[in-house]
Amino acid sequence: MTYFTLFINFIEVFLFSGFIAYTFNLNKKIRYTAIIGMINYAITNISSYYSYDGVFLTIAVLLVTIFGLIIETKTLNFKILFIPIIYNIIIILCTSISVEIVTYIFSIDISEIFLNSTIYYIACILSKILQLILSLFIYIVLDKYVITLKLKEWWIIIATEFSMIITIGLCLYSLNFGKINQMIIKSLLFLCVFSNILFYLVILVCNKNYNEKIQNAKKLQEYAFKKQKYKTIEHIKKETDILNHRMFYILWQIEWLLEKKDLSKIKETIEKYKSLLNKNQYVINSGNDIFDCLVSLKLSKCFDNNTDLKLSIAIEKNEFYDNLEFIDCLNTLIDAIILNNEDTDLSMLEINSFLVINICIKGNKDKNIKLNTAVDSLSKKYNTKTNIYFDDNSYNIRLSISITNRGEF
């Protein structure tokens, strides 16, 4: 065992322990790197002294590294087992790449590397350079992604990684030393079958998680639907309270006039509200209960503002219209029309897979800020095609909303 071997072993084990310490962001990185690095350094040098560089060396180094992590973090999870195994595969990969590069450049066989000290030194140094580069790359990647898999559920991946390490180790051993016998072939065949079984188990776990994800998604959809219905009920209750308050005021006014025995005023008050009811005519033929109810309650506000609003609705039953977000946008739009307090025609027609909303404010060529804000909000929410134009007697707005595959729970 030469000083160069001691140096290469030092670089390899301390790159490994340092990578683990910083990847897991340990509180005492230097202590972990020093202690685990020295233990693994001693194990590696003993192995080099007896000219052994096989699977058991890899397993011993892994056990020391993982055991140290468990002591430092006081926990055992998937990441603590997974990262060290992956890094060992990286070390093997770097060694293989450096050997291939050196044999290609110098046009020699793998066995000749160990016979020429200069070429051997070049191969070892190149291997450690690759290890450093890949360590930095993997560290940056792992810093951006958090591994949250549960060990109890995903232990199969750990077993698969162990199987891969042993398989790669046997293949490299046979390749480097040219030794292929029945024992090695049988071991590789067993590991291939074992890995296939593990892979099948991984598929089963993935399928189980997928089904659970679908069930959770359905539960979330049901919850969202119930939450929306609850909000809708609250909205209806609020509007109903407003309507009840309005009706109470009307009845109180009639009662006050009865006490005064002013029949002409009573008749005049009743005719006034009958006239308002006749002014606010609308046609609804949709079958969308929430939509119909809320729009009707919103239209009752026209009574207070004396707004001459004619509403025409011709739509089919569709979950899109009962979606609370659409209802809120539409209510905001109707509120802006009512507050504008002008003679207005509002139509909502379903044409093919589009809802076409036409607003015509008669005798008003001025832009209404609140109405335009409501239109912009609806346009941004549903990416509508909007056309605003003026003619001789009115201010017109036309919106076209795609209702295909919308409002699905």
CSV table of C-alpha atoms in Angstrom, one decimal, residues 66-394:
chain,number,residue,atom,x,y,z
A,66,ILE,CA,-25.9,5.5,8.2
A,67,PHE,CA,-25.3,4.6,11.8
A,68,GLY,CA,-23.5,8.0,12.3
A,69,LEU,CA,-26.5,9.8,10.6
A,70,ILE,CA,-29.0,8.0,12.9
A,71,ILE,CA,-27.0,9.1,16.0
A,72,GLU,CA,-26.7,12.8,14.7
A,73,THR,CA,-30.3,13.1,13.6
A,74,LYS,CA,-31.8,10.8,16.2
A,75,THR,CA,-34.2,9.4,13.5
A,76,LEU,CA,-34.4,6.7,10.9
A,77,ASN,CA,-36.2,7.6,7.6
A,78,PHE,CA,-36.1,6.9,3.9
A,79,LYS,CA,-33.7,9.7,3.1
A,80,ILE,CA,-31.1,8.5,5.7
A,81,LEU,CA,-30.8,5.2,3.9
A,82,PHE,CA,-31.4,6.3,0.3
A,83,ILE,CA,-28.8,9.1,0.0
A,84,PRO,CA,-25.7,7.1,1.2
A,85,ILE,CA,-26.6,4.2,-1.1
A,86,ILE,CA,-27.0,6.5,-4.1
A,87,TYR,CA,-23.7,8.2,-3.3
A,88,ASN,CA,-21.9,4.8,-3.3
A,89,ILE,CA,-23.4,4.1,-6.7
A,90,ILE,CA,-21.9,7.5,-7.8
A,91,ILE,CA,-18.4,6.4,-6.5
A,92,ILE,CA,-18.7,3.2,-8.5
A,93,LEU,CA,-19.9,5.1,-11.5
A,94,CYS,CA,-17.0,7.6,-11.3
A,95,THR,CA,-14.5,4.7,-11.1
A,96,SER,CA,-16.0,3.0,-14.1
A,97,ILE,CA,-16.1,6.2,-16.2
A,98,SER,CA,-12.4,7.1,-15.4
A,99,VAL,CA,-11.3,3.5,-16.3
A,100,GLU,CA,-13.2,3.7,-19.6
A,101,ILE,CA,-11.7,7.1,-20.4
A,102,VAL,CA,-8.1,6.0,-19.6
A,103,THR,CA,-8.3,2.7,-21.5
A,104,TYR,CA,-9.7,4.6,-24.5
A,105,ILE,CA,-7.0,7.4,-24.4
A,106,PHE,CA,-4.1,5.0,-23.9
A,107,SER,CA,-5.6,2.2,-26.0
A,108,ILE,CA,-5.0,-0.5,-23.3
A,109,ASP,CA,-6.9,-3.2,-21.6
A,110,ILE,CA,-8.4,-2.7,-18.1
A,111,SER,CA,-6.0,-5.2,-16.5
A,112,GLU,CA,-3.0,-3.1,-17.9
A,113,ILE,CA,-4.0,-0.1,-15.8
A,114,PHE,CA,-2.9,-1.8,-12.6
A,115,LEU,CA,0.5,-2.7,-14.2
A,116,ASN,CA,1.4,0.9,-15.1
A,117,SER,CA,1.7,3.1,-12.0
A,118,THR,CA,1.4,6.4,-14.1
A,119,ILE,CA,-1.8,5.3,-15.8
A,120,TYR,CA,-3.1,4.0,-12.5
A,121,TYR,CA,-2.5,7.4,-10.9
A,122,ILE,CA,-4.2,9.2,-13.7
A,123,ALA,CA,-7.2,6.9,-13.5
A,124,CYS,CA,-7.5,7.4,-9.7
A,125,ILE,CA,-7.2,11.2,-9.9
A,126,LEU,CA,-9.7,11.4,-12.7
A,127,SER,CA,-12.1,9.3,-10.7
A,128,LYS,CA,-11.9,11.6,-7.7
A,129,ILE,CA,-12.3,14.7,-9.9
A,130,LEU,CA,-15.5,13.2,-11.3
A,131,GLN,CA,-16.6,12.3,-7.8
A,132,LEU,CA,-16.1,15.9,-6.7
A,133,ILE,CA,-18.1,17.3,-9.7
A,134,LEU,CA,-21.0,14.8,-9.2
A,135,SER,CA,-21.0,15.5,-5.5
A,136,LEU,CA,-21.5,19.2,-6.1
A,137,PHE,CA,-24.1,18.5,-8.7
A,138,ILE,CA,-26.1,16.1,-6.6
A,139,TYR,CA,-25.9,18.4,-3.6
A,140,ILE,CA,-27.4,21.3,-5.6
A,141,VAL,CA,-30.2,19.1,-6.9
A,142,LEU,CA,-31.0,17.7,-3.5
A,143,ASP,CA,-31.0,21.2,-2.0
A,144,LYS,CA,-33.9,22.1,-4.4
A,145,TYR,CA,-36.0,19.0,-3.8
A,146,VAL,CA,-37.2,17.5,-0.5
A,147,ILE,CA,-37.4,13.7,-0.1
A,148,THR,CA,-40.4,12.9,2.0
A,149,LEU,CA,-41.1,9.3,1.2
A,150,LYS,CA,-41.9,7.1,4.2
A,151,LEU,CA,-39.5,4.3,4.9
A,152,LYS,CA,-42.3,1.9,6.0
A,153,GLU,CA,-43.9,2.2,2.6
A,154,TRP,CA,-40.9,2.7,0.3
A,155,TRP,CA,-38.3,0.3,1.9
A,156,ILE,CA,-38.5,-1.6,-1.4
A,157,ILE,CA,-36.5,1.1,-3.2
A,158,ILE,CA,-33.8,0.8,-0.6
A,159,ALA,CA,-33.7,-3.0,-1.1
A,160,THR,CA,-33.5,-2.4,-4.9
A,161,GLU,CA,-30.6,0.0,-4.5
A,162,PHE,CA,-28.7,-2.6,-2.4
A,163,SER,CA,-29.3,-5.1,-5.1
A,164,MET,CA,-28.0,-2.7,-7.7
A,165,ILE,CA,-24.9,-2.0,-5.8
A,166,ILE,CA,-24.1,-5.7,-5.4
A,167,THR,CA,-24.9,-6.3,-9.1
A,168,ILE,CA,-22.7,-3.4,-10.3
A,169,GLY,CA,-19.9,-4.5,-7.9
A,170,LEU,CA,-19.9,-8.1,-9.3
A,171,CYS,CA,-20.0,-6.8,-12.9
A,172,LEU,CA,-17.0,-4.5,-12.3
A,173,TYR,CA,-15.1,-7.2,-10.5
A,174,SER,CA,-15.5,-9.6,-13.4
A,175,LEU,CA,-14.7,-6.8,-15.9
A,176,ASN,CA,-11.6,-5.5,-14.1
A,177,PHE,CA,-10.1,-8.8,-13.2
A,178,GLY,CA,-11.4,-10.9,-16.1
A,179,LYS,CA,-12.8,-13.5,-13.7
A,180,ILE,CA,-16.2,-15.0,-14.7
A,181,ASN,CA,-17.3,-18.3,-13.1
A,182,GLN,CA,-20.5,-20.1,-12.4
A,183,MET,CA,-20.8,-18.6,-9.0
A,184,ILE,CA,-20.7,-15.0,-10.3
A,185,ILE,CA,-23.1,-15.8,-13.1
A,186,LYS,CA,-25.6,-17.5,-10.7
A,187,SER,CA,-25.3,-14.5,-8.3
A,188,LEU,CA,-26.0,-12.0,-11.1
A,189,LEU,CA,-29.0,-14.1,-12.3
A,190,PHE,CA,-30.4,-14.2,-8.7
A,191,LEU,CA,-29.9,-10.5,-8.3
A,192,CYS,CA,-31.7,-9.8,-11.6
A,193,VAL,CA,-34.7,-12.0,-10.6
A,194,PHE,CA,-34.6,-10.4,-7.1
A,195,SER,CA,-34.5,-6.9,-8.6
A,196,ASN,CA,-37.5,-7.7,-10.9
A,197,ILE,CA,-39.5,-8.9,-8.0
A,198,LEU,CA,-38.7,-5.7,-6.1
A,199,PHE,CA,-39.6,-3.6,-9.2
A,200,TYR,CA,-43.0,-5.4,-9.3
A,201,LEU,CA,-43.5,-4.5,-5.6
A,202,VAL,CA,-42.6,-0.9,-6.4
A,203,ILE,CA,-45.3,-0.9,-9.1
A,204,LEU,CA,-47.9,-2.2,-6.6
A,205,VAL,CA,-47.0,0.5,-4.1
A,206,CYS,CA,-47.2,3.2,-6.8
A,207,ASN,CA,-50.6,1.8,-7.8
A,208,LYS,CA,-51.8,1.8,-4.2
A,209,ASN,CA,-50.7,5.4,-3.7
A,210,TYR,CA,-52.3,6.4,-7.0
A,211,ASN,CA,-55.6,5.0,-5.9
A,212,GLU,CA,-55.3,6.7,-2.5
A,213,LYS,CA,-54.6,9.9,-4.3
A,214,ILE,CA,-57.7,9.6,-6.4
A,215,GLN,CA,-59.8,8.9,-3.3
A,216,ASN,CA,-58.3,11.9,-1.6
A,217,ALA,CA,-59.0,14.0,-4.6
A,218,LYS,CA,-62.6,12.9,-4.6
A,219,LYS,CA,-62.9,13.8,-0.9
A,220,LEU,CA,-61.4,17.2,-1.5
A,221,GLN,CA,-63.9,17.7,-4.4
A,222,GLU,CA,-66.8,16.7,-2.2
A,223,TYR,CA,-65.5,19.1,0.5
A,224,ALA,CA,-65.2,21.9,-2.0
A,225,PHE,CA,-68.7,21.2,-3.3
A,226,LYS,CA,-70.2,21.2,0.2
A,227,LYS,CA,-68.3,24.4,1.1
A,228,GLN,CA,-69.6,26.1,-2.0
A,229,LYS,CA,-73.1,25.0,-1.3
A,230,TYR,CA,-72.8,26.3,2.3
A,231,LYS,CA,-71.5,29.7,1.0
A,232,THR,CA,-74.4,29.7,-1.4
A,233,ILE,CA,-76.9,29.1,1.3
A,234,GLU,CA,-75.4,31.9,3.3
A,235,HIS,CA,-75.6,34.2,0.3
A,236,ILE,CA,-79.3,33.2,-0.3
A,237,LYS,CA,-80.1,33.8,3.4
A,238,LYS,CA,-78.5,37.3,3.2
A,239,GLU,CA,-80.5,38.2,0.2
A,240,THR,CA,-83.6,36.8,1.7
A,241,ASP,CA,-83.2,38.9,4.8
A,242,ILE,CA,-82.8,42.0,2.6
A,243,LEU,CA,-86.0,41.1,0.7
A,244,ASN,CA,-87.8,40.5,4.0
A,245,HIS,CA,-86.7,43.9,5.3
A,246,ARG,CA,-88.0,45.5,2.1
A,247,MET,CA,-91.3,43.8,2.4
A,248,PHE,CA,-91.6,44.8,6.0
A,249,TYR,CA,-91.0,48.4,5.0
A,250,ILE,CA,-93.8,48.1,2.4
A,251,LEU,CA,-96.2,46.6,4.9
A,252,TRP,CA,-95.3,49.1,7.5
A,253,GLN,CA,-96.0,51.9,5.0
A,254,ILE,CA,-99.4,50.5,4.1
A,255,GLU,CA,-100.2,50.0,7.8
A,256,TRP,CA,-99.3,53.6,8.5
A,257,LEU,CA,-101.6,54.8,5.7
A,258,LEU,CA,-104.4,52.5,6.9
A,259,GLU,CA,-104.2,54.2,10.3
A,260,LYS,CA,-104.6,57.5,8.6
A,261,LYS,CA,-107.4,56.0,6.5
A,262,ASP,CA,-105.8,57.4,3.4
A,263,LEU,CA,-107.1,54.9,0.9
A,264,SER,CA,-105.9,56.9,-2.1
A,265,LYS,CA,-102.3,56.9,-0.8
A,266,ILE,CA,-102.6,53.1,-0.1
A,267,LYS,CA,-103.7,52.5,-3.6
A,268,GLU,CA,-101.0,54.8,-4.9
A,269,THR,CA,-98.3,52.9,-2.9
A,270,ILE,CA,-99.5,49.5,-4.1
A,271,GLU,CA,-99.7,50.7,-7.7
A,272,LYS,CA,-96.2,52.1,-7.3
A,273,TYR,CA,-94.7,48.7,-6.3
A,274,LYS,CA,-96.9,46.9,-8.9
A,275,SER,CA,-95.4,49.2,-11.5
A,276,LEU,CA,-91.9,48.4,-10.3
A,277,LEU,CA,-92.6,44.7,-10.5
A,278,ASN,CA,-93.9,45.1,-14.0
A,279,LYS,CA,-90.8,47.1,-15.0
A,280,ASN,CA,-88.4,44.4,-13.8
A,281,GLN,CA,-89.5,41.6,-16.1
A,282,TYR,CA,-87.2,38.7,-16.8
A,283,VAL,CA,-87.4,35.3,-18.4
A,284,ILE,CA,-85.5,32.4,-16.8
A,285,ASN,CA,-85.6,29.0,-18.4
A,286,SER,CA,-82.4,27.2,-17.1
A,287,GLY,CA,-83.1,24.7,-14.4
A,288,ASN,CA,-80.0,25.9,-12.5
A,289,ASP,CA,-81.5,26.3,-9.0
A,290,ILE,CA,-78.8,28.3,-7.4
A,291,PHE,CA,-78.3,30.6,-10.4
A,292,ASP,CA,-82.1,31.2,-10.8
A,293,CYS,CA,-82.5,31.9,-7.1
A,294,LEU,CA,-79.6,34.2,-6.6
A,295,VAL,CA,-80.2,36.2,-9.8
A,296,SER,CA,-83.8,36.7,-8.8
A,297,LEU,CA,-82.9,37.9,-5.4
A,298,LYS,CA,-80.3,40.3,-6.9
A,299,LEU,CA,-82.9,41.7,-9.2
A,300,SER,CA,-85.1,42.6,-6.2
A,301,LYS,CA,-82.6,45.4,-5.5
A,302,CYS,CA,-83.9,47.1,-8.6
A,303,PHE,CA,-87.0,48.1,-6.6
A,304,ASP,CA,-84.9,50.3,-4.2
A,305,ASN,CA,-83.1,52.1,-7.1
A,306,ASN,CA,-86.0,52.5,-9.4
A,307,THR,CA,-83.8,51.0,-12.1
A,308,ASP,CA,-85.6,50.0,-15.4
A,309,LEU,CA,-83.9,46.7,-16.0
A,310,LYS,CA,-85.2,44.2,-18.5
A,311,LEU,CA,-83.6,40.8,-18.2
A,312,SER,CA,-83.8,37.9,-20.6
A,313,ILE,CA,-82.1,34.5,-19.8
A,314,ALA,CA,-82.1,31.5,-22.1
A,315,ILE,CA,-79.6,28.9,-20.9
A,316,GLU,CA,-79.6,25.1,-20.3
A,317,LYS,CA,-78.9,23.2,-17.1
A,318,ASN,CA,-75.1,23.2,-16.5
A,319,GLU,CA,-73.0,23.0,-13.3
A,320,PHE,CA,-71.1,26.0,-14.6
A,321,TYR,CA,-74.0,28.3,-13.8
A,322,ASP,CA,-74.3,27.1,-10.2
A,323,ASN,CA,-70.5,27.6,-9.6
A,324,LEU,CA,-70.1,30.1,-6.8
A,325,GLU,CA,-67.3,31.9,-8.5
A,326,PHE,CA,-69.4,32.6,-11.5
A,327,ILE,CA,-72.4,33.6,-9.4
A,328,ASP,CA,-70.2,36.1,-7.5
A,329,CYS,CA,-68.9,37.6,-10.8
A,330,LEU,CA,-72.4,37.8,-12.2
A,331,ASN,CA,-73.8,39.3,-9.0
A,332,THR,CA,-71.1,42.0,-9.1
A,333,LEU,CA,-72.0,42.7,-12.7
A,334,ILE,CA,-75.7,43.1,-12.0
A,335,ASP,CA,-75.0,45.2,-8.9
A,336,ALA,CA,-73.0,47.6,-11.1
A,337,ILE,CA,-75.8,47.8,-13.6
A,338,ILE,CA,-78.3,48.5,-10.8
A,339,LEU,CA,-76.1,51.2,-9.3
A,340,ASN,CA,-75.8,52.8,-12.7
A,341,ASN,CA,-79.5,53.5,-12.4
A,342,GLU,CA,-80.2,53.7,-16.1
A,343,ASP,CA,-82.7,52.1,-18.5
A,344,THR,CA,-80.8,48.8,-19.2
A,345,ASP,CA,-81.4,45.6,-21.2
A,346,LEU,CA,-79.5,42.6,-20.0
A,347,SER,CA,-79.6,39.3,-21.8
A,348,MET,CA,-77.8,36.0,-21.2
A,349,LEU,CA,-78.0,33.5,-24.0
A,350,GLU,CA,-76.3,30.1,-24.4
A,351,ILE,CA,-75.1,29.7,-28.0
A,352,ASN,CA,-73.4,26.3,-28.7
A,353,SER,CA,-70.8,26.0,-26.0
A,354,PHE,CA,-70.7,29.8,-25.2
A,355,LEU,CA,-72.6,32.0,-22.8
A,356,VAL,CA,-73.2,35.4,-24.5
A,357,ILE,CA,-73.9,38.3,-22.2
A,358,ASN,CA,-75.3,41.5,-23.8
A,359,ILE,CA,-75.6,44.7,-21.8
A,360,CYS,CA,-77.3,47.7,-23.4
A,361,ILE,CA,-77.5,50.9,-21.4
A,362,LYS,CA,-79.8,53.3,-23.1
A,363,GLY,CA,-79.2,57.0,-23.3
A,364,ASN,CA,-75.8,56.8,-21.6
A,365,LYS,CA,-72.5,57.4,-23.6
A,366,ASP,CA,-70.4,57.8,-20.5
A,367,LYS,CA,-68.2,55.0,-19.2
A,368,ASN,CA,-69.2,53.6,-15.9
A,369,ILE,CA,-66.2,52.7,-13.8
A,370,LYS,CA,-67.8,50.1,-11.5
A,371,LEU,CA,-69.5,48.4,-14.5
A,372,ASN,CA,-66.2,48.3,-16.4
A,373,THR,CA,-64.4,46.9,-13.4
A,374,ALA,CA,-67.1,44.2,-13.1
A,375,VAL,CA,-66.7,43.4,-16.8
A,376,ASP,CA,-62.9,43.3,-16.6
A,377,SER,CA,-63.1,41.0,-13.6
A,378,LEU,CA,-65.4,38.6,-15.5
A,379,SER,CA,-63.2,38.8,-18.6
A,380,LYS,CA,-60.0,38.0,-16.7
A,381,LYS,CA,-61.6,35.2,-14.6
A,382,TYR,CA,-63.0,33.3,-17.7
A,383,ASN,CA,-60.8,34.7,-20.5
A,384,THR,CA,-63.9,36.1,-22.3
A,385,LYS,CA,-64.1,37.7,-25.6
A,386,THR,CA,-65.3,41.3,-24.8
A,387,ASN,CA,-66.6,43.9,-27.2
A,388,ILE,CA,-67.5,47.4,-26.0
A,389,TYR,CA,-69.0,49.9,-28.4
A,390,PHE,CA,-71.3,53.0,-28.6
A,391,ASP,CA,-74.1,53.7,-30.9
A,392,ASP,CA,-76.4,56.8,-31.3
A,393,ASN,CA,-78.5,56.0,-28.2
A,394,SER,CA,-76.8,53.5,-26.0
